[in-house]
């Protein structure tokens, strides 16, 4: 082999080593960028999920408050109806009680 051939082989090997190092450096950059992109995507997904969760909680609280208020109105109406029924029977109740008191006083 001639010196020229040896020099070409040496140069080719050096170029191959250089290309390999550049490829490895590029691969590291791509991997790092991929990790960075993945982390950004994950952070955005978490933020979005948290926002949706908070929205769902607010909506559930609003529905619960509305249901509570509606039930409270129903119970208030039932109480008012019971008061009206009781008020209608109050004179009769007074007569019965008065009659018992009078009878017990007379019998004593």
N, CA, C and O atoms as a Tinker XYZ file with bonds, in Angstrom:
   432  protein
     1  N      0.838000   -1.166000    0.000000    73     2
     2  CA     0.000000    0.000000    0.000000    64     1     3
     3  C      0.889000    1.237000    0.000000    63     2     4     5
     4  O      1.963000    1.289000    0.600000    81     3
     5  N      0.395000    2.170000   -0.674000    73     3     6
     6  CA     1.179000    3.390000   -0.753000    64     5     7
     7  C      0.815000    4.328000    0.392000    63     6     8     9
     8  O     -0.197000    4.155000    1.072000    81     7
     9  N      1.636000    5.284000    0.574000    73     7    10
    10  CA     1.407000    6.273000    1.628000    64     9    11
    11  C      0.119000    7.042000    1.327000    63    10    12    13
    12  O     -0.622000    7.408000    2.239000    81    11
    13  N     -0.130000    7.274000    0.084000    73    11    14
    14  CA    -1.364000    7.961000   -0.315000    64    13    15
    15  C     -2.589000    7.156000    0.111000    63    14    16    17
    16  O     -3.559000    7.708000    0.630000    81    15
    17  N     -2.534000    5.878000   -0.110000    73    15    18
    18  CA    -3.655000    5.013000    0.275000    64    17    19
    19  C     -3.834000    5.001000    1.796000    63    18    20    21
    20  O     -4.955000    5.071000    2.302000    81    19
    21  N     -2.726000    4.913000    2.506000    73    19    22
    22  CA    -2.796000    4.918000    3.975000    64    21    23
    23  C     -3.359000    6.246000    4.478000    63    22    24    25
    24  O     -4.145000    6.296000    5.424000    81    23
    25  N     -2.925000    7.329000    3.805000    73    23    26
    26  CA    -3.431000    8.652000    4.200000    64    25    27
    27  C     -4.928000    8.737000    3.943000    63    26    28    29
    28  O     -5.663000    9.279000    4.768000    81    27
    29  N     -5.392000    8.213000    2.817000    73    27    30
    30  CA    -6.827000    8.240000    2.497000    64    29    31
    31  C     -7.613000    7.417000    3.519000    63    30    32    33
    32  O     -8.678000    7.832000    3.977000    81    31
    33  N     -7.085000    6.263000    3.866000    73    31    34
    34  CA    -7.753000    5.407000    4.862000    64    33    35
    35  C     -7.797000    6.124000    6.203000    63    34    36    37
    36  O     -8.832000    6.130000    6.869000    81    35
    37  N     -6.692000    6.723000    6.601000    73    35    38
    38  CA    -6.625000    7.460000    7.869000    64    37    39
    39  C     -7.604000    8.626000    7.858000    63    38    40    41
    40  O     -8.318000    8.866000    8.832000    81    39
    41  N     -7.626000    9.351000    6.731000    73    39    42
    42  CA    -8.566000   10.473000    6.613000    64    41    43
    43  C    -10.016000    9.987000    6.659000    63    42    44    45
    44  O    -10.859000   10.623000    7.291000    81    43
    45  N    -10.307000    8.883000    6.005000    73    43    46
    46  CA   -11.664000    8.322000    5.992000    64    45    47
    47  C    -12.065000    7.880000    7.402000    63    46    48    49
    48  O    -13.197000    8.111000    7.829000    81    47
    49  N    -11.151000    7.256000    8.109000    73    47    50
    50  CA   -11.445000    6.835000    9.491000    64    49    51
    51  C    -11.682000    8.046000   10.383000    63    50    52    53
    52  O    -12.599000    8.041000   11.204000    81    51
    53  N    -10.875000    9.070000   10.231000    73    51    54
    54  CA   -11.050000   10.298000   11.020000    64    53    55
    55  C    -12.386000   10.946000   10.690000    63    54    56    57
    56  O    -13.090000   11.429000   11.576000    81    55
    57  N    -12.726000   10.952000    9.409000    73    55    58
    58  CA   -14.018000   11.521000    9.004000    64    57    59
    59  C    -15.168000   10.694000    9.573000    63    58    60    61
    60  O    -16.181000   11.248000    9.999000    81    59
    61  N    -15.014000    9.374000    9.582000    73    59    62
    62  CA   -16.051000    8.503000   10.132000    64    61    63
    63  C    -16.232000    8.771000   11.625000    63    62    64    65
    64  O    -17.357000    8.828000   12.121000    81    63
    65  N    -15.126000    8.933000   12.330000    73    63    66
    66  CA   -15.186000    9.242000   13.773000    64    65    67
    67  C    -15.870000   10.593000   13.967000    63    66    68    69
    68  O    -16.714000   10.741000   14.851000    81    67
    69  N    -15.515000   11.565000   13.155000    73    67    70
    70  CA   -16.122000   12.896000   13.249000    64    69    71
    71  C    -17.620000   12.833000   12.969000    63    70    72    73
    72  O    -18.417000   13.433000   13.691000    81    71
    73  N    -18.000000   12.108000   11.923000    73    71    74
    74  CA   -19.417000   11.965000   11.572000    64    73    75
    75  C    -20.174000   11.263000   12.706000    63    74    76    77
    76  O    -21.290000   11.654000   13.048000    81    75
    77  N    -19.559000   10.223000   13.285000    73    75    78
    78  CA   -20.192000    9.490000   14.384000    64    77    79
    79  C    -20.410000   10.415000   15.583000    63    78    80    81
    80  O    -21.479000   10.407000   16.194000    81    79
    81  N    -19.379000   11.221000   15.919000    73    79    82
    82  CA   -19.503000   12.156000   17.055000    64    81    83
    83  C    -20.588000   13.197000   16.785000    63    82    84    85
    84  O    -21.387000   13.512000   17.667000    81    83
    85  N    -20.612000   13.725000   15.568000    73    83    86
    86  CA   -21.648000   14.695000   15.217000    64    85    87
    87  C    -23.033000   14.057000   15.303000    63    86    88    89
    88  O    -23.986000   14.673000   15.781000    81    87
    89  N    -23.125000   12.827000   14.840000    73    87    90
    90  CA   -24.401000   12.109000   14.901000    64    89    91
    91  C    -24.854000   11.880000   16.343000    63    90    92    93
    92  O    -26.029000   12.038000   16.676000    81    91
    93  N    -23.891000   11.506000   17.187000    73    91    94
    94  CA   -24.225000   11.292000   18.597000    64    93    95
    95  C    -24.642000   12.605000   19.263000    63    94    96    97
    96  O    -25.591000   12.635000   20.046000    81    95
    97  N    -23.924000   13.697000   18.947000    73    95    98
    98  CA   -24.279000   15.002000   19.507000    64    97    99
    99  C    -25.670000   15.419000   19.026000    63    98   100   101
   100  O    -26.478000   15.923000   19.807000    81    99
   101  N    -25.939000   15.211000   17.762000    73    99   102
   102  CA   -27.258000   15.546000   17.201000    64   101   103
   103  C    -28.344000   14.689000   17.841000    63   102   104   105
   104  O    -29.433000   15.178000   18.141000    81   103
   105  N    -28.045000   13.409000   18.048000    73   103   106
   106  CA   -29.020000   12.508000   18.682000    64   105   107
   107  C    -29.322000   12.972000   20.109000    63   106   108   109
   108  O    -30.472000   12.929000   20.545000    81   107
   109  N    -28.287000   13.416000   20.840000    73   107   110
   110  CA   -28.503000   13.921000   22.206000    64   109   111
   111  C    -29.378000   15.174000   22.186000    63   110   112   113
   112  O    -30.281000   15.331000   23.008000    81   111
   113  N    -29.088000   16.072000   21.221000    73   111   114
   114  CA   -29.896000   17.294000   21.111000    64   113   115
   115  C    -31.356000   16.952000   20.821000    63   114   116   117
   116  O    -32.269000   17.514000   21.425000    81   115
   117  N    -31.559000   16.038000   19.903000    73   115   118
   118  CA   -32.931000   15.638000   19.545000    64   117   119
   119  C    -33.627000   15.003000   20.749000    63   118   120   121
   120  O    -34.796000   15.287000   21.008000    81   119
   121  N    -32.915000   14.145000   21.485000    73   119   122
   122  CA   -33.498000   13.495000   22.661000    64   121   123
   123  C    -33.841000   14.527000   23.731000    63   122   124   125
   124  O    -34.909000   14.461000   24.339000    81   123
   125  N    -32.934000   15.484000   23.964000    73   123   126
   126  CA   -33.189000   16.533000   24.956000    64   125   127
   127  C    -34.387000   17.386000   24.549000    63   126   128   129
   128  O    -35.234000   17.718000   25.378000    81   127
   129  N    -34.450000   17.737000   23.260000    73   127   130
   130  CA   -35.589000   18.523000   22.778000    64   129   131
   131  C    -36.887000   17.731000   22.912000    63   130   132   133
   132  O    -37.931000   18.286000   23.253000    81   131
   133  N    -36.809000   16.440000   22.642000    73   131   134
   134  CA   -37.987000   15.585000   22.799000    64   133   135
   135  C    -38.450000   15.536000   24.248000    63   134   136   137
   136  O    -39.648000   15.596000   24.524000    81   135
   137  N    -37.501000   15.426000   25.172000    73   135   138
   138  CA   -37.857000   15.425000   26.608000    64   137   139
   139  C    -38.476000   16.757000   27.007000    63   138   140   141
   140  O    -39.456000   16.807000   27.750000    81   139
   141  N    -37.875000   17.851000   26.494000    73   139   142
   142  CA   -38.400000   19.181000   26.801000    64   141   143
   143  C    -39.819000   19.328000   26.261000    63   142   144   145
   144  O    -40.709000   19.809000   26.962000    81   143
   145  N    -40.025000   18.914000   25.022000    73   143   146
   146  CA   -41.360000   18.996000   24.414000    64   145   147
   147  C    -42.369000   18.139000   25.184000    63   146   148   149
   148  O    -43.507000   18.548000   25.414000    81   147
   149  N    -41.926000   16.950000   25.574000    73   147   150
   150  CA   -42.817000   16.054000   26.328000    64   149   151
   151  C    -43.188000   16.672000   27.665000    63   150   152   153
   152  O    -44.341000   16.590000   28.086000    81   151
   153  N    -42.218000   17.293000   28.340000    73   151   154
   154  CA   -42.504000   17.926000   29.633000    64   153   155
   155  C    -43.464000   19.094000   29.473000    63   154   156   157
   156  O    -44.375000   19.270000   30.283000    81   155
   157  N    -43.262000   19.899000   28.421000    73   155   158
   158  CA   -44.168000   21.022000   28.159000    64   157   159
   159  C    -45.581000   20.510000   27.884000    63   158   160   161
   160  O    -46.563000   21.063000   28.379000    81   159
   161  N    -45.666000   19.457000   27.095000    73   159   162
   162  CA   -46.977000   18.877000   26.793000    64   161   163
   163  C    -47.633000   18.357000   28.071000    63   162   164   165
   164  O    -48.827000   18.562000   28.288000    81   163
   165  N    -46.855000   17.690000   28.907000    73   163   166
   166  CA   -47.373000   17.163000   30.173000    64   165   167
   167  C    -47.847000   18.294000   31.079000    63   166   168   169
   168  O    -48.911000   18.199000   31.690000    81   167
   169  N    -47.060000   19.359000   31.165000    73   167   170
   170  CA   -47.453000   20.506000   31.987000    64   169   171
   171  C    -48.755000   21.129000   31.482000    63   170   172   173
   172  O    -49.638000   21.474000   32.268000    81   171
   173  N    -48.860000   21.268000   30.165000    73   171   174
   174  CA   -50.093000   21.831000   29.589000    64   173   175
   175  C    -51.286000   20.920000   29.858000    63   174   176   177
   176  O    -52.381000   21.392000   30.164000    81   175
   177  N    -51.068000   19.620000   29.744000    73   175   178
   178  CA   -52.152000   18.660000   29.994000    64   177   179
   179  C    -52.593000   18.722000   31.460000    63   178   180   181
   180  O    -53.786000   18.681000   31.759000    81   179
   181  N    -51.633000   18.819000   32.354000    73   179   182
   182  CA   -51.983000   18.930000   33.783000    64   181   183
   183  C    -52.758000   20.212000   34.057000    63   182   184   185
   184  O    -53.749000   20.203000   34.788000    81   183
   185  N    -52.304000   21.312000   33.468000    73   183   186
   186  CA   -52.994000   22.587000   33.664000    64   185   187
   187  C    -54.421000   22.502000   33.122000    63   186   188   189
   188  O    -55.369000   22.955000   33.764000    81   187
   189  N    -54.559000   21.924000   31.944000    73   187   190
   190  CA   -55.878000   21.783000   31.338000    64   189   191
   191  C    -56.775000   20.893000   32.193000    63   190   192   193
   192  O    -57.951000   21.194000   32.397000    81   191
   193  N    -56.215000   19.805000   32.686000    73   191   194
   194  CA   -56.987000   18.889000   33.537000    64   193   195
   195  C    -57.406000   19.587000   34.827000    63   194   196   197
   196  O    -58.533000   19.412000   35.290000    81   195
   197  N    -56.505000   20.375000   35.408000    73   195   198
   198  CA   -56.833000   21.098000   36.636000    64   197   199
   199  C    -57.935000   22.116000   36.385000    63   198   200   201
   200  O    -58.846000   22.268000   37.199000    81   199
   201  N    -57.850000   22.811000   35.261000    73   199   202
   202  CA   -58.885000   23.791000   34.904000    64   201   203
   203  C    -60.239000   23.100000   34.732000    63   202   204   205
   204  O    -61.252000   23.587000   35.233000    81   203
   205  N    -60.257000   21.980000   34.033000    73   203   206
   206  CA   -61.501000   21.231000   33.830000    64   205   207
   207  C    -62.052000   20.703000   35.155000    63   206   208   209
   208  O    -63.261000   20.713000   35.383000    81   207
   209  N    -61.154000   20.244000   36.022000    73   207   210
   210  CA   -61.563000   19.740000   37.339000    64   209   211
   211  C    -62.221000   20.858000   38.150000    63   210   212   213
   212  O    -63.287000   20.663000   38.734000    81   211
   213  N    -61.578000   22.030000   38.182000    73   211   214
   214  CA   -62.136000   23.162000   38.926000    64   213   215
   215  C    -63.495000   23.562000   38.354000    63   214   216   217
   216  O    -64.416000   23.888000   39.103000    81   215
   217  N    -63.615000   23.537000   37.041000    73   215   218
   218  CA   -64.890000   23.872000   36.396000    64   217   219
   219  C    -65.966000   22.865000   36.791000    63   218   220   221
   220  O    -67.093000   23.248000   37.104000    81   219
   221  N    -65.622000   21.591000   36.777000    73   219   222
   222  CA   -66.583000   20.542000   37.146000    64   221   223
   223  C    -67.008000   20.695000   38.605000    63   222   224   225
   224  O    -68.183000   20.520000   38.929000    81   223
   225  N    -66.071000   21.016000   39.476000    73   223   226
   226  CA   -66.388000   21.218000   40.893000    64   225   227
   227  C    -67.339000   22.396000   41.062000    63   226   228   229
   228  O    -68.323000   22.301000   41.796000    81   227
   229  N    -67.049000   23.511000   40.381000    73   227   230
   230  CA   -67.936000   24.684000   40.477000    64   229   231
   231  C    -69.336000   24.356000   39.994000    63   230   232   233
   232  O    -70.319000   24.730000   40.633000    81   231
   233  N    -69.434000   23.656000   38.866000    73   231   234
   234  CA   -70.745000   23.296000   38.324000    64   233   235
   235  C    -71.497000   22.380000   39.284000    63   234   236   237
   236  O    -72.700000   22.541000   39.486000    81   235
   237  N    -70.791000   21.425000   39.870000    73   235   238
   238  CA   -71.429000   20.510000   40.822000    64   237   239
   239  C    -71.903000   21.270000   42.062000    63   238   240   241
   240  O    -72.990000   21.009000   42.577000    81   239
   241  N    -71.089000   22.202000   42.533000    73   239   242
   242  CA   -71.488000   23.006000   43.695000    64   241   243
   243  C    -72.715000   23.854000   43.383000    63   242   244   245
   244  O    -73.615000   23.985000   44.212000    81   243
   245  N    -72.746000   24.433000   42.173000    73   243   246
   246  CA   -73.895000   25.246000   41.770000    64   245   247
   247  C    -75.164000   24.395000   41.687000    63   246   248   249
   248  O    -76.230000   24.821000   42.130000    81   247
   249  N    -75.046000   23.195000   41.120000    73   247   250
   250  CA   -76.202000   22.302000   41.027000    64   249   251
   251  C    -76.668000   21.878000   42.411000    63   250   252   253
   252  O    -77.868000   21.814000   42.678000    81   251
   253  N    -75.717000   21.589000   43.288000    73   251   254
   254  CA   -76.067000   21.181000   44.652000    64   253   255
   255  C    -76.769000   22.323000   45.391000    63   254   256   257
   256  O    -77.747000   22.099000   46.104000    81   255
   257  N    -76.268000   23.539000   45.217000    73   255   258
   258  CA   -76.888000   24.696000   45.869000    64   257   259
   259  C    -78.307000   24.924000   45.333000    63   258   260   261
   260  O    -79.224000   25.225000   46.097000    81   259
   261  N    -78.475000   24.779000   44.025000    73   259   262
   262  CA   -79.806000   24.959000   43.434000    64   261   263
   263  C    -80.768000   23.878000   43.929000    63   262   264   265
   264  O    -81.924000   24.169000   44.235000    81   263
   265  N    -80.296000   22.640000   44.007000    73   263   266
   266  CA   -81.139000   21.546000   44.504000    64   265   267
   267  C    -81.496000   21.781000   45.971000    63   266   268   269
   268  O    -82.630000   21.535000   46.384000    81   267
   269  N    -80.532000   22.255000   46.753000    73   267   270
   270  CA   -80.776000   22.546000   48.171000    64   269   271
   271  C    -81.825000   23.640000   48.314000    63   270   272   273
   272  O    -82.763000   23.514000   49.101000    81   271
   273  N    -81.660000   24.721000   47.541000    73   271   274
   274  CA   -82.626000   25.825000   47.599000    64   273   275
   275  C    -84.022000   25.367000   47.189000    63   274   276   277
   276  O    -85.010000   25.744000   47.820000    81   275
   277  N    -84.106000   24.560000   46.140000    73   275   278
   278  CA   -85.407000   24.058000   45.680000    64   277   279
   279  C    -86.053000   23.199000   46.759000    63   278   280   281
   280  O    -87.244000   23.339000   47.037000    81   279
   281  N    -85.274000   22.313000   47.363000    73   279   282
   282  CA   -85.827000   21.448000   48.422000    64   281   283
   283  C    -86.239000   22.277000   49.628000    63   282   284   285
   284  O    -87.259000   21.991000   50.255000    81   283
   285  N    -85.463000   23.295000   49.960000    73   283   286
   286  CA   -85.797000   24.171000   51.079000    64   285   287
   287  C    -87.128000   24.879000   50.832000    63   286   288   289
   288  O    -87.931000   25.028000   51.753000    81   287
   289  N    -87.366000   25.316000   49.594000    73   287   290
   290  CA   -88.637000   25.957000   49.251000    64   289   291
   291  C    -89.793000   24.961000   49.365000    63   290   292   293
   292  O    -90.874000   25.305000   49.844000    81   291
   293  N    -89.552000   23.716000   48.918000    73   291   294
   294  CA   -90.591000   22.691000   49.031000    64   293   295
   295  C    -90.958000   22.441000   50.494000    63   294   296   297
   296  O    -92.136000   22.362000   50.843000    81   295
   297  N    -89.951000   22.319000   51.332000    73   295   298
   298  CA   -90.194000   22.060000   52.753000    64   297   299
   299  C    -90.897000   23.254000   53.391000    63   298   300   301
   300  O    -91.792000   23.069000   54.216000    81   299
   301  N    -90.514000   24.461000   53.028000    73   299   302
   302  CA   -91.167000   25.660000   53.560000    64   301   303
   303  C    -92.639000   25.682000   53.159000    63   302   304   305
   304  O    -93.500000   26.045000   53.961000    81   303
   305  N    -92.928000   25.295000   51.919000    73   303   306
   306  CA   -94.315000   25.249000   51.461000    64   305   307
   307  C    -95.101000   24.184000   52.218000    63   306   308   309
   308  O    -96.254000   24.404000   52.590000    81   307
   309  N    -94.479000   23.034000   52.444000    73   307   310
   310  CA   -95.137000   21.975000   53.223000    64   309   311
   311  C    -95.423000   22.444000   54.653000    63   310   312   313
   312  O    -96.492000   22.179000   55.203000    81   311
   313  N    -94.459000   23.139000   55.238000    73   311   314
   314  CA   -94.654000   23.661000   56.603000    64   313   315
   315  C    -95.796000   24.677000   56.640000    63   314   316   317
   316  O    -96.614000   24.674000   57.559000    81   315
   317  N    -95.838000   25.536000   55.636000    73   315   318
   318  CA   -96.911000   26.540000   55.575000    64   317   319
   319  C    -98.269000   25.862000   55.443000    63   318   320   321
   320  O    -99.236000   26.283000   56.077000    81   319
   321  N    -98.347000   24.813000   54.620000    73   319   322
   322  CA   -99.612000   24.081000   54.463000    64   321   323
   323  C   -100.008000   23.422000   55.782000    63   322   324   325
   324  O   -101.185000   23.417000   56.141000    81   323
   325  N    -99.041000   22.868000   56.503000    73   323   326
   326  CA   -99.339000   22.242000   57.805000    64   325   327
   327  C    -99.827000   23.286000   58.805000    63   326   328   329
   328  O   -100.737000   23.019000   59.590000    81   327
   329  N    -99.221000   24.476000   58.778000    73   327   330
   330  CA   -99.651000   25.547000   59.686000    64   329   331
   331  C   -101.093000   25.959000   59.393000    63   330   332   333
   332  O   -101.885000   26.198000   60.305000    81   331
   333  N   -101.416000   26.036000   58.094000    73   331   334
   334  CA  -102.780000   26.426000   57.724000    64   333   335
   335  C   -103.786000   25.371000   58.178000    63   334   336   337
   336  O   -104.860000   25.700000   58.680000    81   335
   337  N   -103.424000   24.095000   57.995000    73   335   338
   338  CA  -104.321000   23.020000   58.451000    64   337   339
   339  C   -104.476000   23.056000   59.964000    63   338   340   341
   340  O   -105.572000   22.876000   60.495000    81   339
   341  N   -103.373000   23.288000   60.643000    73   339   342
   342  CA  -103.418000   23.344000   62.112000    64   341   343
   343  C   -104.242000   24.548000   62.564000    63   342   344   345
   344  O   -104.982000   24.448000   63.543000    81   343
   345  N   -104.128000   25.683000   61.874000    73   343   346
   346  CA  -104.882000   26.882000   62.240000    64   345   347
   347  C   -106.377000   26.651000   62.071000    63   346   348   349
   348  O   -107.178000   27.175000   62.844000    81   347
   349  N   -106.756000   25.868000   61.064000    73   347   350
   350  CA  -108.181000   25.563000   60.862000    64   349   351
   351  C   -108.731000   24.723000   62.010000    63   350   352   353
   352  O   -109.897000   24.858000   62.381000    81   351
   353  N   -107.904000   23.869000   62.561000    73   351   354
   354  CA  -108.378000   22.972000   63.631000    64   353   355
   355  C   -108.155000   23.553000   65.029000    63   354   356   357
   356  O   -108.548000   22.942000   66.022000    81   355
   357  N   -107.530000   24.723000   65.110000    73   355   358
   358  CA  -107.242000   25.327000   66.402000    64   357   359
   359  C   -108.505000   25.589000   67.239000    63   358   360   361
   360  O   -108.502000   25.282000   68.431000    81   359
   361  N   -109.570000   26.139000   66.671000    73   359   362
   362  CA  -110.771000   26.376000   67.496000    64   361   363
   363  C   -111.319000   25.077000   68.105000    63   362   364   365
   364  O   -111.751000   25.055000   69.257000    81   363
   365  N   -111.295000   24.007000   67.317000    73   363   366
   366  CA  -111.772000   22.726000   67.843000    64   365   367
   367  C   -110.860000   22.227000   68.958000    63   366   368   369
   368  O   -111.331000   21.691000   69.961000    81   367
   369  N   -109.570000   22.405000   68.780000    73   367   370
   370  CA  -108.613000   21.968000   69.799000    64   369   371
   371  C   -108.820000   22.764000   71.087000    63   370   372   373
   372  O   -108.743000   22.207000   72.183000    81   371
   373  N   -109.080000   24.059000   70.955000    73   371   374
   374  CA  -109.320000   24.897000   72.136000    64   373   375
   375  C   -110.572000   24.424000   72.861000    63   374   376   377
   376  O   -110.586000   24.362000   74.090000    81   375
   377  N   -111.614000   24.091000   72.126000    73   375   378
   378  CA  -112.859000   23.612000   72.742000    64   377   379
   379  C   -112.617000   22.308000   73.493000    63   378   380   381
   380  O   -113.089000   22.130000   74.616000    81   379
   381  N   -111.878000   21.399000   72.862000    73   379   382
   382  CA  -111.619000   20.111000   73.505000    64   381   383
   383  C   -110.822000   20.310000   74.790000    63   382   384   385
   384  O   -111.143000   19.732000   75.828000    81   383
   385  N   -109.785000   21.129000   74.708000    73   383   386
   386  CA  -108.943000   21.353000   75.888000    64   385   387
   387  C   -109.732000   22.082000   76.963000    63   386   388   389
   388  O   -109.664000   21.731000   78.141000    81   387
   389  N   -110.485000   23.104000   76.551000    73   387   390
   390  CA  -111.281000   23.860000   77.512000    64   389   391
   391  C   -112.301000   22.947000   78.171000    63   390   392   393
   392  O   -112.531000   23.019000   79.379000    81   391
   393  N   -112.907000   22.087000   77.365000    73   391   394
   394  CA  -113.892000   21.151000   77.910000    64   393   395
   395  C   -113.257000   20.217000   78.913000    63   394   396   397
   396  O   -113.867000   19.934000   79.944000    81   395
   397  N   -112.085000   19.735000   78.664000    73   395   398
   398  CA  -111.408000   18.829000   79.585000    64   397   399
   399  C   -111.030000   19.554000   80.863000    63   398   400   401
   400  O   -111.139000   18.995000   81.955000    81   399
   401  N   -110.583000   20.805000   80.731000    73   399   402
   402  CA  -110.193000   21.578000   81.913000    64   401   403
   403  C   -111.433000   21.857000   82.763000    63   402   404   405
   404  O   -111.404000   21.708000   83.985000    81   403
   405  N   -112.537000   22.268000   82.095000    73   403   406
   406  CA  -113.762000   22.557000   82.820000    64   405   407
   407  C   -114.292000   21.300000   83.502000    63   406   408   409
   408  O   -114.680000   21.342000   84.669000    81   407
   409  N   -114.308000   20.185000   82.779000    73   407   410
   410  CA  -114.797000   18.929000   83.358000    64   409   411
   411  C   -113.930000   18.465000   84.508000    63   410   412   413
   412  O   -114.443000   17.940000   85.496000    81   411
   413  N   -112.629000   18.648000   84.397000    73   411   414
   414  CA  -111.766000   18.213000   85.487000    64   413   415
   415  C   -111.924000   19.120000   86.690000    63   414   416   417
   416  O   -111.756000   18.676000   87.826000    81   415
   417  N   -112.246000   20.396000   86.457000    73   415   418
   418  CA  -112.458000   21.333000   87.566000    64   417   419
   419  C   -113.771000   21.007000   88.252000    63   418   420   421
   420  O   -113.860000   21.089000   89.477000    81   419
   421  N   -114.778000   20.643000   87.499000    73   419   422
   422  CA  -116.089000   20.330000   88.056000    64   421   423
   423  C   -116.000000   19.015000   88.834000    63   422   424   425
   424  O   -116.617000   18.907000   89.894000    81   423
   425  N   -115.305000   18.074000   88.384000    73   423   426
   426  CA  -115.176000   16.764000   89.016000    64   425   427
   427  C   -114.252000   16.801000   90.214000    63   426   428   429
   428  O   -114.211000   15.829000   90.968000    81   427
   429  N   -113.532000   17.840000   90.420000    73   427   430
   430  CA  -112.593000   17.873000   91.539000    64   429   431
   431  C   -113.214000   18.326000   92.798000    63   430   432
   432  O   -112.541000   18.403000   93.826000    81   431
